[in-house]
PDB file of C-alpha atoms in Angstrom:
ATOM      1  CA  MET S   1       0.000   0.000   0.000  1.00  0.00           C
ATOM      2  CA  GLY S   2       1.163   3.531  -0.769  1.00  0.00           C
ATOM      3  CA  ILE S   3       1.516   6.287   1.805  1.00  0.00           C
ATOM      4  CA  PHE S   4      -1.387   8.257   0.273  1.00  0.00           C
ATOM      5  CA  THR S   5      -3.682   5.255   0.726  1.00  0.00           C
ATOM      6  CA  GLU S   6      -2.568   5.063   4.362  1.00  0.00           C
ATOM      7  CA  ILE S   7      -3.307   8.714   5.218  1.00  0.00           C
ATOM      8  CA  ARG S   8      -6.312   9.419   2.994  1.00  0.00           C
ATOM      9  CA  ASN S   9      -9.391  10.355   4.958  1.00  0.00           C
ATOM     10  CA  GLU S  10     -12.674  10.131   3.079  1.00  0.00           C
ATOM     11  CA  ALA S  11     -14.459  12.094   5.825  1.00  0.00           C
ATOM     12  CA  LEU S  12     -12.088  14.986   5.138  1.00  0.00           C
ATOM     13  CA  VAL S  13     -12.870  14.778   1.409  1.00  0.00           C
ATOM     14  CA  ARG S  14     -16.614  14.873   2.233  1.00  0.00           C
ATOM     15  CA  GLU S  15     -15.976  17.925   4.434  1.00  0.00           C
ATOM     16  CA  LEU S  16     -14.257  19.643   1.514  1.00  0.00           C
ATOM     17  CA  GLU S  17     -17.129  18.787  -0.842  1.00  0.00           C
ATOM     18  CA  ARG S  18     -19.321  20.912   1.450  1.00  0.00           C
ATOM     19  CA  GLU S  19     -16.827  23.803   1.208  1.00  0.00           C
ATOM     20  CA  LEU S  20     -17.419  24.609  -2.495  1.00  0.00           C
ATOM     21  CA  ASN S  21     -16.888  28.304  -3.323  1.00  0.00           C
ATOM     22  CA  THR S  22     -15.150  28.818   0.018  1.00  0.00           C
ATOM     23  CA  ASP S  23     -11.582  29.886   0.801  1.00  0.00           C
ATOM     24  CA  VAL S  24      -9.586  27.011   2.288  1.00  0.00           C
ATOM     25  CA  LEU S  25      -6.074  26.412   3.513  1.00  0.00           C
ATOM     26  CA  LEU S  26      -4.861  22.872   2.741  1.00  0.00           C
ATOM     27  CA  PHE S  27      -1.856  21.363   4.532  1.00  0.00           C
ATOM     28  CA  GLY S  28      -0.061  18.636   2.564  1.00  0.00           C
ATOM     29  CA  PHE S  29       1.819  15.605   3.844  1.00  0.00           C
ATOM     30  CA  ASP S  30       4.842  16.896   1.918  1.00  0.00           C
ATOM     31  CA  GLY S  31       4.947  20.154   3.921  1.00  0.00           C
ATOM     32  CA  PHE S  32       3.321  22.374   1.285  1.00  0.00           C
ATOM     33  CA  ILE S  33       0.466  24.741   2.207  1.00  0.00           C
ATOM     34  CA  TYR S  34      -2.127  25.646  -0.438  1.00  0.00           C
ATOM     35  CA  PHE S  35      -4.442  28.683  -0.178  1.00  0.00           C
ATOM     36  CA  GLY S  36      -7.309  29.133  -2.611  1.00  0.00           C
ATOM     37  CA  ASN S  37     -11.043  28.984  -3.218  1.00  0.00           C
ATOM     38  CA  ILE S  38     -12.316  25.441  -3.678  1.00  0.00           C
ATOM     39  CA  GLN S  39     -14.245  25.199  -6.953  1.00  0.00           C
ATOM     40  CA  GLY S  40     -14.875  21.473  -7.118  1.00  0.00           C
ATOM     41  CA  ILE S  41     -13.710  17.942  -6.373  1.00  0.00           C
ATOM     42  CA  GLU S  42     -12.919  15.531  -9.225  1.00  0.00           C
ATOM     43  CA  ASP S  43     -13.149  11.752  -8.756  1.00  0.00           C
ATOM     44  CA  CYS S  44     -13.509  12.171  -4.955  1.00  0.00           C
ATOM     45  CA  ARG S  45      -9.773  12.884  -4.882  1.00  0.00           C
ATOM     46  CA  ILE S  46      -8.637  16.045  -6.707  1.00  0.00           C
ATOM     47  CA  ALA S  47      -9.564  19.528  -5.422  1.00  0.00           C
ATOM     48  CA  LEU S  48      -9.759  22.353  -7.942  1.00  0.00           C
ATOM     49  CA  LEU S  49      -8.583  25.656  -6.458  1.00  0.00           C
ATOM     50  CA  SER S  50      -8.948  29.133  -7.908  1.00  0.00           C
ATOM     51  CA  PRO S  51      -7.635  32.350  -6.284  1.00  0.00           C
ATOM     52  CA  ALA S  52      -9.016  32.899  -2.784  1.00  0.00           C
ATOM     53  CA  ILE S  53     -11.446  35.713  -2.124  1.00  0.00           C
ATOM     54  CA  LYS S  54      -9.449  36.799   0.962  1.00  0.00           C
ATOM     55  CA  ALA S  55      -6.075  36.566  -0.820  1.00  0.00           C
ATOM     56  CA  GLU S  56      -3.929  39.649  -1.206  1.00  0.00           C
ATOM     57  CA  THR S  57      -3.104  38.519  -4.749  1.00  0.00           C
ATOM     58  CA  ARG S  58      -5.162  37.369  -7.710  1.00  0.00           C
ATOM     59  CA  ASP S  59      -3.492  33.949  -7.639  1.00  0.00           C
ATOM     60  CA  VAL S  60      -3.654  30.639  -5.809  1.00  0.00           C
ATOM     61  CA  GLN S  61      -0.803  30.640  -3.275  1.00  0.00           C
ATOM     62  CA  ILE S  62       1.522  27.730  -2.547  1.00  0.00           C
ATOM     63  CA  LEU S  63       3.894  27.999   0.421  1.00  0.00           C
ATOM     64  CA  SER S  64       6.775  25.535   0.172  1.00  0.00           C
ATOM     65  CA  PRO S  65       8.303  23.775   3.200  1.00  0.00           C
ATOM     66  CA  GLY S  66      11.316  26.079   2.811  1.00  0.00           C
ATOM     67  CA  GLY S  67       9.193  29.225   3.038  1.00  0.00           C
ATOM     68  CA  GLU S  68       9.093  30.198  -0.644  1.00  0.00           C
ATOM     69  CA  LEU S  69       5.759  31.566  -1.857  1.00  0.00           C
ATOM     70  CA  VAL S  70       4.701  30.499  -5.358  1.00  0.00           C
ATOM     71  CA  ARG S  71       1.650  31.939  -7.106  1.00  0.00           C
ATOM     72  CA  VAL S  72      -0.308  30.118  -9.817  1.00  0.00           C
ATOM     73  CA  ASP S  73      -3.511  30.856 -11.755  1.00  0.00           C
ATOM     74  CA  PHE S  74      -5.284  27.586 -10.999  1.00  0.00           C
ATOM     75  CA  LEU S  75      -4.370  24.471  -9.016  1.00  0.00           C
ATOM     76  CA  ARG S  76      -5.348  20.822  -8.691  1.00  0.00           C
ATOM     77  CA  VAL S  77      -4.430  19.187  -5.357  1.00  0.00           C
ATOM     78  CA  ASP S  78      -4.476  15.481  -4.471  1.00  0.00           C
ATOM     79  CA  LEU S  79      -6.700  15.308  -1.376  1.00  0.00           C
ATOM     80  CA  TRP S  80      -5.364  11.911  -0.353  1.00  0.00           C
ATOM     81  CA  GLN S  81      -2.185  13.646   0.849  1.00  0.00           C
ATOM     82  CA  ILE S  82      -3.897  16.380   2.881  1.00  0.00           C
ATOM     83  CA  VAL S  83      -3.215  16.262   6.637  1.00  0.00           C
ATOM     84  CA  ALA S  84      -5.467  19.207   7.604  1.00  0.00           C
ATOM     85  CA  LYS S  85      -7.648  21.997   6.286  1.00  0.00           C
ATOM     86  CA  GLY S  86      -8.092  25.519   7.582  1.00  0.00           C
ATOM     87  CA  THR S  87     -11.501  27.176   7.313  1.00  0.00           C
ATOM     88  CA  ALA S  88     -13.250  30.360   8.400  1.00  0.00           C
ATOM     89  CA  ILE S  89     -10.534  32.382   6.666  1.00  0.00           C
ATOM     90  CA  VAL S  90     -10.657  36.017   7.795  1.00  0.00           C
ATOM     91  CA  ASP S  91      -7.494  37.380   6.172  1.00  0.00           C
ATOM     92  CA  ASP S  92      -4.754  36.089   3.851  1.00  0.00           C
ATOM     93  CA  PRO S  93      -2.963  33.634   6.174  1.00  0.00           C
ATOM     94  CA  ILE S  94       0.220  33.066   4.143  1.00  0.00           C
ATOM     95  CA  ALA S  95       0.897  36.440   2.527  1.00  0.00           C
ATOM     96  CA  TYR S  96       3.580  37.216   5.116  1.00  0.00           C
ATOM     97  CA  SER S  97       4.553  33.699   6.199  1.00  0.00           C
ATOM     98  CA  ASN S  98       7.778  33.681   4.209  1.00  0.00           C
ATOM     99  CA  GLY S  99       9.098  37.043   5.354  1.00  0.00           C
ATOM    100  CA  PRO S 100      11.863  37.834   7.811  1.00  0.00           C
ATOM    101  CA  GLY S 101      12.234  35.254  10.534  1.00  0.00           C
ATOM    102  CA  SER S 102      11.908  32.238   8.228  1.00  0.00           C
ATOM    103  CA  ALA S 103      14.213  29.466   9.314  1.00  0.00           C
ATOM    104  CA  PRO S 104      16.531  27.500   7.025  1.00  0.00           C
ATOM    105  CA  VAL S 105      15.183  24.456   5.225  1.00  0.00           C
ATOM    106  CA  ILE S 106      15.125  21.345   7.403  1.00  0.00           C
ATOM    107  CA  PRO S 107      15.428  18.101   5.429  1.00  0.00           C
ATOM    108  CA  GLN S 108      12.312  15.919   5.619  1.00  0.00           C
ATOM    109  CA  ARG S 109      12.617  12.260   6.618  1.00  0.00           C
ATOM    110  CA  THR S 110      11.366   9.755   4.110  1.00  0.00           C
ATOM    111  CA  VAL S 111       8.851   7.149   5.145  1.00  0.00           C
ATOM    112  CA  THR S 112      10.297   3.667   4.636  1.00  0.00           C
ATOM    113  CA  GLU S 113       7.811   1.557   6.558  1.00  0.00           C
ATOM    114  CA  GLU S 114       4.066   1.299   6.221  1.00  0.00           C
ATOM    115  CA  ARG S 115       2.522   3.811   8.571  1.00  0.00           C
ATOM    116  CA  GLN S 116      -0.579   3.220  10.640  1.00  0.00           C
ATOM    117  CA  GLU S 117      -2.321   5.980  12.543  1.00  0.00           C
ATOM    118  CA  SER S 118      -1.930   5.775  16.289  1.00  0.00           C
ATOM    119  CA  HIS S 119      -5.264   4.808  17.771  1.00  0.00           C
ATOM    120  CA  HIS S 120      -3.691   5.172  21.211  1.00  0.00           C
ATOM    121  CA  LEU S 121      -2.968   8.850  20.470  1.00  0.00           C
ATOM    122  CA  ILE S 122      -6.492   9.312  19.109  1.00  0.00           C
ATOM    123  CA  ARG S 123      -7.966   7.822  22.306  1.00  0.00           C
ATOM    124  CA  GLN S 124      -5.849  10.227  24.362  1.00  0.00           C
ATOM    125  CA  LEU S 125      -7.048  13.108  22.203  1.00  0.00           C
ATOM    126  CA  CYS S 126     -10.700  12.097  22.727  1.00  0.00           C
ATOM    127  CA  ARG S 127     -10.187  12.700  26.456  1.00  0.00           C
ATOM    128  CA  MET S 128      -8.981  16.243  25.744  1.00  0.00           C
ATOM    129  CA  ILE S 129     -12.122  17.680  24.103  1.00  0.00           C
ATOM    130  CA  GLY S 130     -12.550  21.249  25.331  1.00  0.00           C
ATOM    131  CA  ASP S 131      -8.861  21.559  26.290  1.00  0.00           C
ATOM    132  CA  ASN S 132      -6.096  23.624  24.702  1.00  0.00           C
ATOM    133  CA  VAL S 133      -4.048  21.105  22.714  1.00  0.00           C
ATOM    134  CA  VAL S 134      -1.065  20.890  20.406  1.00  0.00           C
ATOM    135  CA  ILE S 135      -1.301  18.359  17.559  1.00  0.00           C
ATOM    136  CA  THR S 136       1.530  17.532  15.158  1.00  0.00           C
ATOM    137  CA  THR S 137       1.144  15.708  11.836  1.00  0.00           C
ATOM    138  CA  LEU S 138       3.104  14.244   8.994  1.00  0.00           C
ATOM    139  CA  GLY S 139       4.508  17.039   6.874  1.00  0.00           C
ATOM    140  CA  GLY S 140       5.904  18.870   9.885  1.00  0.00           C
ATOM    141  CA  PHE S 141       2.772  20.833  10.871  1.00  0.00           C
ATOM    142  CA  LEU S 142       1.872  21.887  14.413  1.00  0.00           C
ATOM    143  CA  PHE S 143      -1.709  22.950  15.199  1.00  0.00           C
ATOM    144  CA  GLU S 144      -2.423  24.680  18.512  1.00  0.00           C
ATOM    145  CA  GLY S 145      -5.891  25.550  19.756  1.00  0.00           C
ATOM    146  CA  THR S 146      -9.008  24.433  21.574  1.00  0.00           C
ATOM    147  CA  LEU S 147     -10.169  20.940  20.657  1.00  0.00           C
ATOM    148  CA  GLY S 148     -13.872  21.111  19.791  1.00  0.00           C
ATOM    149  CA  ASP S 149     -14.686  17.580  18.653  1.00  0.00           C
ATOM    150  CA  ILE S 150     -13.378  14.365  17.104  1.00  0.00           C
ATOM    151  CA  ASP S 151     -15.422  12.644  14.406  1.00  0.00           C
ATOM    152  CA  ASP S 152     -14.526  10.225  11.570  1.00  0.00           C
ATOM    153  CA  GLU S 153     -10.772  10.405  12.298  1.00  0.00           C
ATOM    154  CA  LEU S 154     -10.996  14.232  12.124  1.00  0.00           C
ATOM    155  CA  ALA S 155     -10.147  16.646  14.937  1.00  0.00           C
ATOM    156  CA  ILE S 156     -11.864  20.038  14.910  1.00  0.00           C
ATOM    157  CA  LEU S 157      -9.896  22.853  16.543  1.00  0.00           C
ATOM    158  CA  LYS S 158     -10.482  26.539  17.172  1.00  0.00           C
ATOM    159  CA  VAL S 159      -7.087  27.870  16.055  1.00  0.00           C
ATOM    160  CA  ASP S 160      -4.596  29.754  18.205  1.00  0.00           C
ATOM    161  CA  ASP S 161      -1.552  29.183  15.957  1.00  0.00           C
ATOM    162  CA  ILE S 162      -0.460  26.968  13.064  1.00  0.00           C
ATOM    163  CA  PHE S 163       3.238  26.332  12.442  1.00  0.00           C
ATOM    164  CA  GLY S 164       4.575  24.856   9.201  1.00  0.00           C
ATOM    165  CA  PRO S 165       7.925  23.221   8.534  1.00  0.00           C
ATOM    166  CA  ALA S 166      11.049  25.391   8.416  1.00  0.00           C
ATOM    167  CA  THR S 167       9.387  28.618   9.564  1.00  0.00           C
ATOM    168  CA  SER S 168       9.609  30.488  12.830  1.00  0.00           C
ATOM    169  CA  SER S 169       6.441  32.520  12.259  1.00  0.00           C
ATOM    170  CA  SER S 170       2.942  31.123  12.617  1.00  0.00           C
ATOM    171  CA  ILE S 171      -0.408  31.463  10.917  1.00  0.00           C
ATOM    172  CA  SER S 172      -2.550  33.205  13.503  1.00  0.00           C
ATOM    173  CA  GLY S 173      -6.003  32.334  14.742  1.00  0.00           C
ATOM    174  CA  SER S 174      -7.013  35.850  13.751  1.00  0.00           C
ATOM    175  CA  ASP S 175      -6.448  34.871  10.079  1.00  0.00           C
ATOM    176  CA  VAL S 176      -7.731  31.277  10.184  1.00  0.00           C
ATOM    177  CA  ARG S 177     -10.355  30.619  12.840  1.00  0.00           C
ATOM    178  CA  SER S 178     -10.690  26.828  12.641  1.00  0.00           C
ATOM    179  CA  VAL S 179      -8.840  23.811  11.347  1.00  0.00           C
ATOM    180  CA  ILE S 180      -9.842  20.206  10.752  1.00  0.00           C
ATOM    181  CA  VAL S 181      -6.936  17.800  11.223  1.00  0.00           C
ATOM    182  CA  ASN S 182      -6.743  14.425   9.480  1.00  0.00           C
ATOM    183  CA  LEU S 183      -5.977  12.045  12.367  1.00  0.00           C
ATOM    184  CA  GLU S 184      -4.696   9.457   9.892  1.00  0.00           C
ATOM    185  CA  ALA S 185      -1.599  11.723   9.733  1.00  0.00           C
ATOM    186  CA  LEU S 186      -1.292  12.295  13.516  1.00  0.00           C
ATOM    187  CA  THR S 187       2.220  12.105  15.001  1.00  0.00           C
ATOM    188  CA  SER S 188       1.863  13.599  18.509  1.00  0.00           C
ATOM    189  CA  VAL S 189      -0.674  15.039  20.969  1.00  0.00           C
ATOM    190  CA  SER S 190      -0.061  17.253  23.983  1.00  0.00           C
ATOM    191  CA  SER S 191      -1.741  19.760  26.258  1.00  0.00           C
ATOM    192  CA  SER S 192      -1.022  23.392  25.541  1.00  0.00           C
ATOM    193  CA  THR S 193       0.007  25.914  28.164  1.00  0.00           C
ATOM    194  CA  CYS S 194      -2.402  28.821  28.096  1.00  0.00           C
ATOM    195  CA  CYS S 195      -1.261  32.410  28.710  1.00  0.00           C
TER     196      CYS S 195
END
């Protein structure tokens, strides 16, 4: 079995099918972040993204794991490799993510064994509903916020901060209000210290 088959989450794809004509932030297993307006889903696998309504540019934005921002007219994304999605976009969340303060590129480990999600971690997370949590996923993403619910291997969080690989700055909860994390890609769970 391939890694995409291992981390695909059909509940997440169904969630995205309900997000048509909405700005979304998609976090890929490979460390890339995609920001655009979801126009459709092909074959229950490929998302079609056009420029986001809240974007500061007239392009779909792709933030690489190294912090480079690439802009394209239109984008197709394989949803089987998505580890999380950000919704309730208030402001362009990645327009300034690659500015000063970006860290050097950190090499990604390759997956050599078949990966299975950790049901033990998911059970621990189920006990933390309503708490401030920190969740990390494949791709090097860290999601911090209040855990609202867990359903169909998806965790719903009210966002405080989102950190991507190789960056020292975060995407703020004032730009992206909620995130849905694919628990098939879960790597760690912890309680968050609240200010």
